[in-house]
């Protein structure tokens, strides 16, 4: 089965490409570096020729409101149109748990547009919504920096390791379309401010986290359950924070 992975050079893309190849699939890893650009449409028709499945794990290079909206809207339109032309039978994309509860955030408004384009297309699909990756904790900490303090919401999170995300995404990619949203998450539910404090301490970073219910998460104020799975039986990854932190940090 030919599978095209859009964003195949990224964090989740590269790990998923390796897993699908190990299972014997014919996998094309596609990204601007390999001449495939969903934003301009360059290289898309050639990449999709003969493909049965497309997995979209690309991300916008800029999180600025307009840039990220342009990225997910235009890329989604270009990609789905090229897939319809090529006769693709299953489209998968990676989104974020709670996306529809985060409309105050420009990033999440763009992810909603990406999801809506997929649901309204005629191509059978699976939308995998993941919680935050542990690998994203450094960026989350950075987003709250204020001098030597880090202001973050104490809302609950249930982060997942990128290896567990790639395992789940590879399984869904090799299966039949769900035509639904599926949720994946890590094994532990913790408060964001507590977890980032643990992360900074483990990283020998002396900054302290100030729990602040009004601190915005990429533009949005969080309620306790905004970022945790809403479905009763999300697929859970195996690695908790300590096990993930103990892994050797390999360059991508
Ligand atoms: N971070 C989180 O905690 C989190 C949680 C849940 C879901 N997600 C979602 O997971 C997805 C993947 O995230 P990630 O961290 O693995 O991304 P990443 O490491 O930043 O990789 C982004 C990928 O997108 C590619 N790309 C950029 N512009 C492109 C374009 N114009 N056309 C085609 N490909 C393009 C990049 O290619 P080059 O290498 O060639 O630039 C790269 O392969 C995102 O959609 C994100 O919303 C993230």
Coordinates of C-alpha atoms and ligand atoms in Angstrom, one line a residue:
X1 CA 0.0 0.0 0.0
X2 CA 1.4 3.4 -1.0
X3 CA 1.2 5.9 1.9
X4 CA 2.2 9.6 1.6
X5 CA 3.2 11.3 4.8
X6 CA 2.9 15.0 4.5
X7 CA 5.3 16.5 7.1
X8 CA 7.3 13.3 7.0
X9 CA 10.5 15.0 8.1
X10 CA 8.9 16.4 11.3
X11 CA 8.9 15.1 14.9
X12 CA 5.9 12.8 14.5
X13 CA 6.3 12.4 10.7
X14 CA 9.7 10.9 10.9
X15 CA 8.9 8.5 13.6
X16 CA 5.6 7.4 11.9
X17 CA 7.4 6.9 8.5
X18 CA 9.9 4.6 10.2
X19 CA 7.2 2.5 11.8
X20 CA 5.1 2.2 8.6
X21 CA 8.2 1.2 6.6
X22 CA 9.1 -1.4 9.2
X23 CA 5.7 -2.9 8.6
X24 CA 6.5 -3.2 4.9
X25 CA 4.4 -0.3 3.5
X26 CA 5.6 1.8 0.5
X27 CA 6.0 5.2 2.3
X28 CA 6.8 8.5 0.6
X29 CA 8.0 11.1 3.1
X30 CA 6.9 14.5 1.7
X31 CA 7.8 18.0 2.8
X32 CA 9.2 21.2 1.3
X33 CA 12.7 19.9 1.7
X34 CA 11.8 16.9 -0.6
X35 CA 10.0 19.2 -3.1
X36 CA 6.4 18.8 -1.9
X37 CA 4.8 21.9 -0.6
X38 CA 1.1 21.8 0.4
X39 CA 1.0 25.6 0.7
X40 CA 2.0 26.3 -2.9
X41 CA 0.8 22.9 -4.3
X42 CA 4.3 22.2 -5.7
X43 CA 5.0 18.5 -6.2
X44 CA 1.7 17.3 -4.8
X45 CA 0.3 15.6 -7.9
X46 CA 3.5 13.7 -8.5
X47 CA 3.8 12.7 -4.8
X48 CA 0.2 11.4 -4.7
X49 CA 0.3 9.4 -7.9
X50 CA -0.8 5.8 -7.0
X51 CA -1.3 6.6 -3.3
X52 CA -4.1 4.9 -1.3
X53 CA -3.5 6.7 2.0
X54 CA -2.3 10.2 2.9
X55 CA -1.3 11.1 6.5
X56 CA -1.0 14.8 7.2
X57 CA 1.3 15.6 10.1
X58 CA 2.6 18.9 8.8
X59 CA 2.7 22.0 10.9
X60 CA 2.8 25.7 10.2
X61 CA 6.3 27.2 10.4
X62 CA 4.7 30.3 12.0
X63 CA 2.1 30.4 14.8
X64 CA 1.2 34.0 14.1
X65 CA -2.6 34.2 13.7
X66 CA -2.8 35.1 10.0
X67 CA 0.1 32.9 8.9
X68 CA -1.1 29.8 10.7
X69 CA -4.7 30.3 9.3
X70 CA -3.3 30.7 5.8
X71 CA -1.2 27.6 6.3
X72 CA -3.9 25.2 7.4
X73 CA -6.6 26.6 5.2
X74 CA -4.6 26.7 1.9
X75 CA -2.7 23.5 2.6
X76 CA -5.8 21.7 3.5
X77 CA -7.6 22.8 0.3
X78 CA -4.6 22.0 -1.9
X79 CA -4.0 18.6 -0.4
X80 CA -7.7 17.4 -0.4
X81 CA -8.2 18.6 -4.0
X82 CA -5.0 16.7 -5.1
X83 CA -6.2 13.6 -3.2
X84 CA -9.6 13.7 -4.8
X85 CA -7.9 13.8 -8.2
X86 CA -5.5 11.0 -7.3
X87 CA -8.3 8.8 -5.9
X88 CA -6.9 8.6 -2.4
X89 CA -9.1 6.3 -0.2
X90 CA -8.1 7.4 3.3
X91 CA -7.0 10.8 4.6
X92 CA -5.6 11.1 8.2
X93 CA -4.5 14.2 10.0
X94 CA -3.1 14.9 13.5
X95 CA -5.0 17.5 15.5
X96 CA -5.2 18.5 19.1
X97 CA -7.5 17.3 21.9
X98 CA -9.8 20.2 22.9
X99 CA -9.3 22.1 19.6
X100 CA -13.0 23.0 19.4
X101 CA -12.8 24.4 23.0
X102 CA -9.9 26.8 22.1
X103 CA -11.5 29.3 19.8
X104 CA -9.8 32.2 21.5
X105 CA -6.5 31.0 20.1
X106 CA -5.5 31.8 16.5
X107 CA -3.6 28.5 16.2
X108 CA -6.6 26.5 17.3
X109 CA -9.0 28.5 15.0
X110 CA -6.7 27.3 12.2
X111 CA -6.8 23.7 13.4
X112 CA -10.6 23.9 13.4
X113 CA -10.6 25.0 9.8
X114 CA -8.2 22.1 8.9
X115 CA -10.6 19.6 10.7
X116 CA -13.7 21.1 9.0
X117 CA -12.2 20.9 5.5
X118 CA -11.5 17.2 6.1
X119 CA -14.9 16.4 7.5
X120 CA -16.6 18.2 4.6
X121 CA -14.5 16.5 1.9
X122 CA -15.8 13.3 0.3
X123 CA -12.6 11.4 1.2
X124 CA -12.9 8.8 4.0
X125 CA -10.9 10.1 7.0
X126 CA -9.6 9.6 10.4
X127 CA -8.9 12.7 12.6
X128 CA -6.5 11.8 15.4
X129 CA -6.6 14.4 18.2
X130 CA -3.6 14.1 20.5
X131 CA -2.9 15.8 23.8
X132 CA 0.4 17.9 24.1
X133 CA 3.6 16.0 23.3
X134 CA 6.1 15.9 26.2
X135 CA 8.6 17.2 23.6
X136 CA 6.5 20.4 23.5
X137 CA 6.9 21.2 27.3
X138 CA 9.9 23.5 26.6
X139 CA 7.9 25.6 24.2
X140 CA 5.0 25.7 26.7
X141 CA 7.4 26.9 29.5
X142 CA 8.9 29.5 27.1
X143 CA 5.4 30.8 26.3
X144 CA 4.9 31.8 30.0
X145 CA 8.3 33.3 30.8
X146 CA 8.1 36.6 32.7
X147 CA 11.6 37.4 34.1
X148 CA 12.7 34.5 36.3
X149 CA 9.1 33.3 36.7
X150 CA 7.0 31.2 34.4
X151 CA 3.3 32.0 34.5
X152 CA 1.1 29.1 33.5
X153 CA -2.4 27.9 33.9
X154 CA -3.0 25.2 36.5
X155 CA -5.6 23.5 34.2
X156 CA -5.2 19.7 33.7
X157 CA -3.2 18.2 30.9
X158 CA -2.4 14.6 30.0
X159 CA 0.7 14.8 27.8
X160 CA 1.9 12.0 25.6
X161 CA 5.4 11.0 24.3
X162 CA 6.0 11.4 20.6
X163 CA 6.9 7.7 20.4
X164 CA 3.4 6.8 21.7
X165 CA 1.9 9.3 19.3
X166 CA 3.7 7.7 16.3
X167 CA 2.7 4.2 17.4
X168 CA -1.0 5.2 17.5
X169 CA -0.8 7.2 14.3
X170 CA 0.9 4.3 12.5
X171 CA -1.9 1.9 13.7
X172 CA -4.7 4.2 12.5
X173 CA -2.9 4.8 9.1
X174 CA -2.6 1.1 8.5
X175 CA -6.3 0.6 9.4
X176 CA -9.6 1.5 7.7
X177 CA -11.0 5.0 7.9
X178 CA -12.9 5.8 11.2
X179 CA -14.8 8.8 9.6
X180 CA -14.6 10.2 13.1
X181 CA -12.4 11.9 15.6
X182 CA -10.3 9.6 17.8
X183 CA -8.4 10.8 20.9
X184 CA -5.0 9.8 22.2
X185 CA -3.4 10.9 25.4
X186 CA -0.6 10.0 27.9
X187 CA -1.1 7.9 31.0
X188 CA -1.2 10.6 33.7
X189 CA -3.5 13.6 34.2
X190 CA -1.6 16.4 36.0
X191 CA -1.8 20.2 36.4
X192 CA 0.1 22.0 33.6
X193 CA 1.8 24.4 36.1
X194 CA 3.0 21.4 38.3
X195 CA 4.2 19.4 35.3
X196 CA 6.2 22.3 33.9
X197 CA 7.7 22.9 37.3
X198 CA 8.8 19.2 37.4
X199 CA 10.2 19.6 33.8
X200 CA 12.2 22.7 34.7
X201 CA 13.6 21.1 37.9
X202 CA 14.6 17.9 36.0
X203 CA 16.3 20.2 33.4
X204 CA 18.2 22.0 36.1
X205 CA 16.4 25.2 35.2
X206 CA 16.1 27.4 38.3
X207 CA 13.0 29.3 37.2
X208 CA 9.8 28.8 39.2
X209 CA 6.3 28.4 37.8
X210 CA 3.6 30.6 39.1
X211 CA 0.1 29.0 38.8
X212 CA -2.1 31.6 37.2
X213 CA -5.7 30.7 36.2
X214 CA -5.8 33.6 33.8
X215 CA -2.4 32.8 32.1
X216 CA -3.3 32.2 28.4
X217 CA -2.3 29.1 26.6
X218 CA -1.4 30.2 23.1
X219 CA -4.0 33.0 23.3
X220 CA -6.7 31.0 25.2
X221 CA -7.7 31.0 28.8
X222 CA -8.1 27.4 30.0
X223 CA -10.8 25.7 32.1
X224 CA -9.7 22.7 34.2
X225 CA -10.7 20.2 31.5
X226 CA -10.1 22.2 28.2
X227 CA -7.0 20.2 27.3
X228 CA -7.9 16.7 28.5
X229 CA -9.8 14.1 26.4
X230 CA -13.5 14.4 26.3
X231 CA -14.2 10.8 25.0
X232 CA -14.7 8.0 27.6
X233 CA -12.0 5.7 26.2
X234 CA -9.1 7.6 24.6
X235 CA -6.1 5.5 23.5
X236 CA -3.4 5.9 26.2
X237 CA 0.3 5.9 25.6
X238 CA 2.6 4.0 27.9
X239 CA 5.2 6.6 28.8
X240 CA 4.7 9.0 31.7
X241 CA 6.8 12.1 32.4
X242 CA 9.7 10.4 34.3
X243 CA 10.0 7.5 31.8
X244 CA 9.9 10.0 28.9
X245 CA 12.5 12.3 30.5
X246 CA 14.9 9.4 31.1
X247 CA 14.9 8.6 27.3
X248 CA 18.1 9.6 25.4
X249 CA 17.3 12.8 23.6
X250 CA 18.0 12.0 20.0
X251 CA 18.3 14.6 17.3
X252 CA 15.6 14.4 14.6
Ligands
LIG1 N1 3.0 19.9 19.6 C1 2.1 19.3 20.2 O1 2.1 19.1 21.5 C2 0.9 18.8 19.4 C3 -0.2 18.1 20.0 C4 -1.2 17.6 19.3 C5 -1.1 17.7 17.9 N2 -0.1 18.3 17.3 C6 -0.1 18.4 15.8 O2 0.9 17.5 15.3 C7 1.3 17.9 14.0 C8 2.7 17.6 13.8 O3 3.5 18.3 14.7 P1 5.1 18.1 14.8 O4 5.5 18.7 16.1 O5 5.5 16.7 14.5 O6 5.6 19.1 13.6 P2 7.1 19.5 13.2 O7 8.1 18.7 13.9 O8 7.1 21.0 13.4 O9 7.1 19.2 11.7 C9 6.4 20.0 10.8 C10 6.5 19.3 9.4 O10 5.7 20.1 8.5 C11 6.4 20.2 7.3 N3 5.9 21.4 6.6 C12 6.1 22.7 6.9 N4 5.6 23.5 5.9 C13 5.1 22.6 5.0 C14 4.5 22.8 3.7 N5 4.3 24.0 3.2 N6 4.2 21.7 3.0 C15 4.4 20.5 3.4 N7 4.9 20.2 4.6 C16 5.3 21.3 5.4 C17 7.8 20.3 7.7 O11 8.7 20.1 6.6 P3 10.2 20.6 6.5 O12 11.0 19.8 7.5 O13 10.6 20.3 5.1 O14 10.2 22.0 6.9 C18 7.9 19.2 8.8 O15 8.0 18.0 8.2 C19 0.8 19.4 13.8 O16 -0.3 19.4 12.9 C20 0.3 19.8 15.2 O17 -0.9 20.6 15.2 C21 0.9 18.9 18.0

